Amino acid sequence: MTAINVVVNGKSYTREVEPRLLLVDFIRDTLSLTGTNIACDTSQCGACTIHLDGQAVKSCTVLAVQADGSTLTTIEGLANGKLHPMQQAFWDQHGLQCGYCTPGMIMAAAKLVEENPEITEAEIRHGLEGNLCRCTGYQNIVAAVAQAAKA
Ligand code: FES
Ligand code: FES
């Protein structure tokens, strides 16, 4: 076991972890922050996307020990007293159906818009290529990201 310290959604945690534990499993099982979903477990779907030191990353591709000393934001930490504009836009534009992809999609989209507030539809579609949705057909997701960018 190895001790790691991370700040997640503004709160500091020190925990002993197995060296092989994935970050997504650390977030969900060790910290009980189950808003981050896990689906493929092989870096294909993006359901596990979080922010790690300011970058959107698929947390199934990172070991928990690699995040030692890092600052993380999960979907639970995105809202700040009220819904984040990206969350509100997904609500307004019906950008979800089953919701399984949604936390990761919102985390990826929030970072995209933060980095490129003038984002175009083509850039939204390209930027979300690593986040798969099996329900919506993407049209409402793209509309939601465009709304959030305007906000
Ligand atoms: S669960 Fe991480 S990319 Fe699919
Ligand atoms: S809303 Fe069901 S997978 Fe995206």
PDB file of C-alpha atoms and ligand atoms in Angstrom:
ATOM      1  CA  MET A   1       0.000   0.000   0.000  1.00  0.00           C
ATOM      2  CA  THR A   2       1.123   3.549  -0.761  1.00  0.00           C
ATOM      3  CA  ALA A   3      -0.093   6.753   0.874  1.00  0.00           C
ATOM      4  CA  ILE A   4      -1.323   9.450  -1.487  1.00  0.00           C
ATOM      5  CA  ASN A   5      -2.721  12.906  -0.902  1.00  0.00           C
ATOM      6  CA  VAL A   6      -5.103  14.573  -3.316  1.00  0.00           C
ATOM      7  CA  VAL A   7      -7.398  17.574  -3.209  1.00  0.00           C
ATOM      8  CA  VAL A   8     -10.768  16.667  -4.693  1.00  0.00           C
ATOM      9  CA  ASN A   9     -13.437  19.318  -5.142  1.00  0.00           C
ATOM     10  CA  GLY A  10     -11.596  21.531  -2.652  1.00  0.00           C
ATOM     11  CA  LYS A  11     -11.251  18.881   0.059  1.00  0.00           C
ATOM     12  CA  SER A  12      -7.944  17.213   0.967  1.00  0.00           C
ATOM     13  CA  TYR A  13      -7.782  13.422   1.271  1.00  0.00           C
ATOM     14  CA  THR A  14      -4.918  11.184   2.389  1.00  0.00           C
ATOM     15  CA  ARG A  15      -5.503   7.506   1.744  1.00  0.00           C
ATOM     16  CA  GLU A  16      -3.507   4.265   1.497  1.00  0.00           C
ATOM     17  CA  VAL A  17      -3.948   2.681  -1.932  1.00  0.00           C
ATOM     18  CA  GLU A  18      -2.777  -0.370  -3.845  1.00  0.00           C
ATOM     19  CA  PRO A  19      -0.231   0.688  -6.480  1.00  0.00           C
ATOM     20  CA  ARG A  20      -2.415  -0.837  -9.234  1.00  0.00           C
ATOM     21  CA  LEU A  21      -5.634   0.996  -8.221  1.00  0.00           C
ATOM     22  CA  LEU A  22      -7.071   3.084 -11.053  1.00  0.00           C
ATOM     23  CA  LEU A  23      -7.916   6.703 -10.327  1.00  0.00           C
ATOM     24  CA  VAL A  24     -11.542   6.162 -11.342  1.00  0.00           C
ATOM     25  CA  ASP A  25     -11.855   3.354  -8.796  1.00  0.00           C
ATOM     26  CA  PHE A  26     -10.167   5.505  -6.150  1.00  0.00           C
ATOM     27  CA  ILE A  27     -12.678   8.282  -6.799  1.00  0.00           C
ATOM     28  CA  ARG A  28     -15.712   6.007  -6.830  1.00  0.00           C
ATOM     29  CA  ASP A  29     -14.857   3.317  -4.300  1.00  0.00           C
ATOM     30  CA  THR A  30     -12.369   4.921  -1.905  1.00  0.00           C
ATOM     31  CA  LEU A  31     -13.857   8.426  -1.827  1.00  0.00           C
ATOM     32  CA  SER A  32     -17.469   7.354  -2.603  1.00  0.00           C
ATOM     33  CA  LEU A  33     -17.812  10.060  -5.253  1.00  0.00           C
ATOM     34  CA  THR A  34     -19.968   8.015  -7.601  1.00  0.00           C
ATOM     35  CA  GLY A  35     -20.928  10.839  -9.956  1.00  0.00           C
ATOM     36  CA  THR A  36     -17.958   9.845 -12.096  1.00  0.00           C
ATOM     37  CA  ASN A  37     -19.041   6.843 -14.137  1.00  0.00           C
ATOM     38  CA  ILE A  38     -17.020   3.918 -15.408  1.00  0.00           C
ATOM     39  CA  ALA A  39     -18.010   2.002 -18.494  1.00  0.00           C
ATOM     40  CA  CYS A  40     -15.371   0.636 -20.874  1.00  0.00           C
ATOM     41  CA  ASP A  41     -12.405   0.750 -18.459  1.00  0.00           C
ATOM     42  CA  THR A  42     -10.149   0.888 -21.535  1.00  0.00           C
ATOM     43  CA  SER A  43      -9.950   4.605 -22.440  1.00  0.00           C
ATOM     44  CA  GLN A  44     -12.572   4.342 -25.181  1.00  0.00           C
ATOM     45  CA  CYS A  45     -15.773   5.976 -23.901  1.00  0.00           C
ATOM     46  CA  GLY A  46     -14.955   9.035 -21.779  1.00  0.00           C
ATOM     47  CA  ALA A  47     -17.574   8.261 -19.111  1.00  0.00           C
ATOM     48  CA  CYS A  48     -14.854   8.607 -16.462  1.00  0.00           C
ATOM     49  CA  THR A  49     -13.627  12.081 -17.510  1.00  0.00           C
ATOM     50  CA  ILE A  50     -12.571  14.394 -14.683  1.00  0.00           C
ATOM     51  CA  HIS A  51     -10.291  17.415 -14.363  1.00  0.00           C
ATOM     52  CA  LEU A  52      -6.800  16.591 -13.111  1.00  0.00           C
ATOM     53  CA  ASP A  53      -4.593  19.611 -12.451  1.00  0.00           C
ATOM     54  CA  GLY A  54      -6.648  21.642 -14.900  1.00  0.00           C
ATOM     55  CA  GLN A  55      -6.754  19.072 -17.695  1.00  0.00           C
ATOM     56  CA  ALA A  56      -9.675  16.902 -18.753  1.00  0.00           C
ATOM     57  CA  VAL A  57      -8.500  13.299 -18.407  1.00  0.00           C
ATOM     58  CA  LYS A  58     -10.076   9.871 -18.567  1.00  0.00           C
ATOM     59  CA  SER A  59      -9.588   8.676 -15.018  1.00  0.00           C
ATOM     60  CA  CYS A  60      -9.485   5.005 -16.052  1.00  0.00           C
ATOM     61  CA  THR A  61      -6.182   5.748 -17.791  1.00  0.00           C
ATOM     62  CA  VAL A  62      -4.444   7.031 -14.652  1.00  0.00           C
ATOM     63  CA  LEU A  63      -3.306   5.158 -11.569  1.00  0.00           C
ATOM     64  CA  ALA A  64      -4.321   6.665  -8.262  1.00  0.00           C
ATOM     65  CA  VAL A  65      -0.664   6.819  -7.198  1.00  0.00           C
ATOM     66  CA  GLN A  66       0.079   8.966 -10.278  1.00  0.00           C
ATOM     67  CA  ALA A  67      -2.384  11.557  -8.963  1.00  0.00           C
ATOM     68  CA  ASP A  68      -0.520  11.979  -5.675  1.00  0.00           C
ATOM     69  CA  GLY A  69      -0.180  15.702  -4.940  1.00  0.00           C
ATOM     70  CA  SER A  70      -2.752  16.653  -7.576  1.00  0.00           C
ATOM     71  CA  THR A  71      -5.918  18.697  -7.573  1.00  0.00           C
ATOM     72  CA  LEU A  72      -9.007  17.015  -8.998  1.00  0.00           C
ATOM     73  CA  THR A  73     -12.475  18.183  -9.895  1.00  0.00           C
ATOM     74  CA  THR A  74     -15.265  15.700 -10.431  1.00  0.00           C
ATOM     75  CA  ILE A  75     -18.821  16.313 -11.571  1.00  0.00           C
ATOM     76  CA  GLU A  76     -19.803  16.795  -7.911  1.00  0.00           C
ATOM     77  CA  GLY A  77     -17.414  19.739  -7.678  1.00  0.00           C
ATOM     78  CA  LEU A  78     -18.438  21.531 -10.860  1.00  0.00           C
ATOM     79  CA  ALA A  79     -21.499  23.245  -9.433  1.00  0.00           C
ATOM     80  CA  ASN A  80     -20.774  26.162  -7.124  1.00  0.00           C
ATOM     81  CA  GLY A  81     -23.951  26.943  -5.229  1.00  0.00           C
ATOM     82  CA  LYS A  82     -25.917  26.634  -8.470  1.00  0.00           C
ATOM     83  CA  LEU A  83     -25.541  24.514 -11.579  1.00  0.00           C
ATOM     84  CA  HIS A  84     -22.450  25.172 -13.684  1.00  0.00           C
ATOM     85  CA  PRO A  85     -23.449  26.769 -17.032  1.00  0.00           C
ATOM     86  CA  MET A  86     -22.605  23.491 -18.784  1.00  0.00           C
ATOM     87  CA  GLN A  87     -24.876  21.530 -16.457  1.00  0.00           C
ATOM     88  CA  GLN A  88     -27.648  24.068 -16.949  1.00  0.00           C
ATOM     89  CA  ALA A  89     -27.213  23.909 -20.730  1.00  0.00           C
ATOM     90  CA  PHE A  90     -27.470  20.101 -20.772  1.00  0.00           C
ATOM     91  CA  TRP A  91     -30.679  20.478 -18.762  1.00  0.00           C
ATOM     92  CA  ASP A  92     -32.079  23.188 -21.038  1.00  0.00           C
ATOM     93  CA  GLN A  93     -31.164  21.471 -24.313  1.00  0.00           C
ATOM     94  CA  HIS A  94     -32.116  17.931 -23.218  1.00  0.00           C
ATOM     95  CA  GLY A  95     -28.518  16.862 -23.782  1.00  0.00           C
ATOM     96  CA  LEU A  96     -28.969  13.479 -22.141  1.00  0.00           C
ATOM     97  CA  GLN A  97     -31.193  10.455 -22.104  1.00  0.00           C
ATOM     98  CA  CYS A  98     -29.953   7.590 -19.918  1.00  0.00           C
ATOM     99  CA  GLY A  99     -27.340   9.917 -18.429  1.00  0.00           C
ATOM    100  CA  TYR A 100     -24.548   7.382 -18.306  1.00  0.00           C
ATOM    101  CA  CYS A 101     -22.162   9.390 -20.474  1.00  0.00           C
ATOM    102  CA  THR A 102     -23.307  12.715 -19.058  1.00  0.00           C
ATOM    103  CA  PRO A 103     -20.899  13.409 -16.162  1.00  0.00           C
ATOM    104  CA  GLY A 104     -17.890  12.688 -18.353  1.00  0.00           C
ATOM    105  CA  MET A 105     -19.407  14.551 -21.291  1.00  0.00           C
ATOM    106  CA  ILE A 106     -20.046  17.624 -19.136  1.00  0.00           C
ATOM    107  CA  MET A 107     -16.533  17.569 -17.647  1.00  0.00           C
ATOM    108  CA  ALA A 108     -14.965  17.295 -21.100  1.00  0.00           C
ATOM    109  CA  ALA A 109     -17.256  19.981 -22.544  1.00  0.00           C
ATOM    110  CA  ALA A 110     -16.687  22.386 -19.659  1.00  0.00           C
ATOM    111  CA  LYS A 111     -12.929  22.210 -20.235  1.00  0.00           C
ATOM    112  CA  LEU A 112     -13.365  22.642 -23.999  1.00  0.00           C
ATOM    113  CA  VAL A 113     -15.376  25.838 -23.556  1.00  0.00           C
ATOM    114  CA  GLU A 114     -13.070  27.131 -20.835  1.00  0.00           C
ATOM    115  CA  GLU A 115     -10.140  26.777 -23.240  1.00  0.00           C
ATOM    116  CA  ASN A 116     -12.058  28.081 -26.278  1.00  0.00           C
ATOM    117  CA  PRO A 117     -15.029  30.320 -25.414  1.00  0.00           C
ATOM    118  CA  GLU A 118     -15.573  31.118 -29.123  1.00  0.00           C
ATOM    119  CA  ILE A 119     -15.853  27.441 -29.960  1.00  0.00           C
ATOM    120  CA  THR A 120     -17.537  26.483 -33.240  1.00  0.00           C
ATOM    121  CA  GLU A 121     -19.873  23.547 -33.832  1.00  0.00           C
ATOM    122  CA  ALA A 122     -17.124  21.711 -35.710  1.00  0.00           C
ATOM    123  CA  GLU A 123     -14.717  22.285 -32.822  1.00  0.00           C
ATOM    124  CA  ILE A 124     -17.318  21.008 -30.326  1.00  0.00           C
ATOM    125  CA  ARG A 125     -17.827  17.829 -32.347  1.00  0.00           C
ATOM    126  CA  HIS A 126     -14.067  17.326 -32.734  1.00  0.00           C
ATOM    127  CA  GLY A 127     -13.397  18.106 -29.071  1.00  0.00           C
ATOM    128  CA  LEU A 128     -15.929  15.566 -27.836  1.00  0.00           C
ATOM    129  CA  GLU A 129     -14.805  12.752 -30.133  1.00  0.00           C
ATOM    130  CA  GLY A 130     -13.398  10.872 -27.152  1.00  0.00           C
ATOM    131  CA  ASN A 131     -16.717  10.906 -25.293  1.00  0.00           C
ATOM    132  CA  LEU A 132     -19.244   8.397 -26.581  1.00  0.00           C
ATOM    133  CA  CYS A 133     -23.006   8.628 -26.152  1.00  0.00           C
ATOM    134  CA  ARG A 134     -25.200   5.723 -27.188  1.00  0.00           C
ATOM    135  CA  CYS A 135     -28.533   7.527 -26.721  1.00  0.00           C
ATOM    136  CA  THR A 136     -28.797  11.107 -27.893  1.00  0.00           C
ATOM    137  CA  GLY A 137     -27.375  11.204 -31.403  1.00  0.00           C
ATOM    138  CA  TYR A 138     -25.177  14.079 -30.170  1.00  0.00           C
ATOM    139  CA  GLN A 139     -27.281  16.893 -31.662  1.00  0.00           C
ATOM    140  CA  ASN A 140     -28.637  18.068 -28.311  1.00  0.00           C
ATOM    141  CA  ILE A 141     -25.239  17.659 -26.680  1.00  0.00           C
ATOM    142  CA  VAL A 142     -23.679  19.936 -29.291  1.00  0.00           C
ATOM    143  CA  ALA A 143     -26.526  22.441 -28.773  1.00  0.00           C
ATOM    144  CA  ALA A 144     -25.925  22.354 -25.030  1.00  0.00           C
ATOM    145  CA  VAL A 145     -22.206  23.029 -25.385  1.00  0.00           C
ATOM    146  CA  ALA A 146     -22.949  25.915 -27.762  1.00  0.00           C
ATOM    147  CA  GLN A 147     -25.419  27.381 -25.260  1.00  0.00           C
ATOM    148  CA  ALA A 148     -22.876  27.105 -22.445  1.00  0.00           C
ATOM    149  CA  ALA A 149     -20.234  28.802 -24.581  1.00  0.00           C
ATOM    150  CA  LYS A 150     -22.592  31.749 -25.142  1.00  0.00           C
ATOM    151  CA  ALA A 151     -23.249  31.912 -21.397  1.00  0.00           C
TER     152      ALA A 151
HETATM  153  S1  FES B   1     -14.385   4.187 -18.484  1.00  0.00           S
HETATM  154 FE1  FES B   1     -12.707   5.488 -18.876  1.00  0.00          FE
HETATM  155  S2  FES B   1     -12.797   5.891 -20.987  1.00  0.00           S
HETATM  156 FE2  FES B   1     -14.409   4.466 -20.650  1.00  0.00          FE
HETATM  157  S1  FES B   2     -27.295   9.777 -22.581  1.00  0.00           S
HETATM  158 FE1  FES B   2     -27.164   7.593 -22.613  1.00  0.00          FE
HETATM  159  S2  FES B   2     -25.119   7.205 -23.213  1.00  0.00           S
HETATM  160 FE2  FES B   2     -25.338   9.350 -23.421  1.00  0.00          FE
END
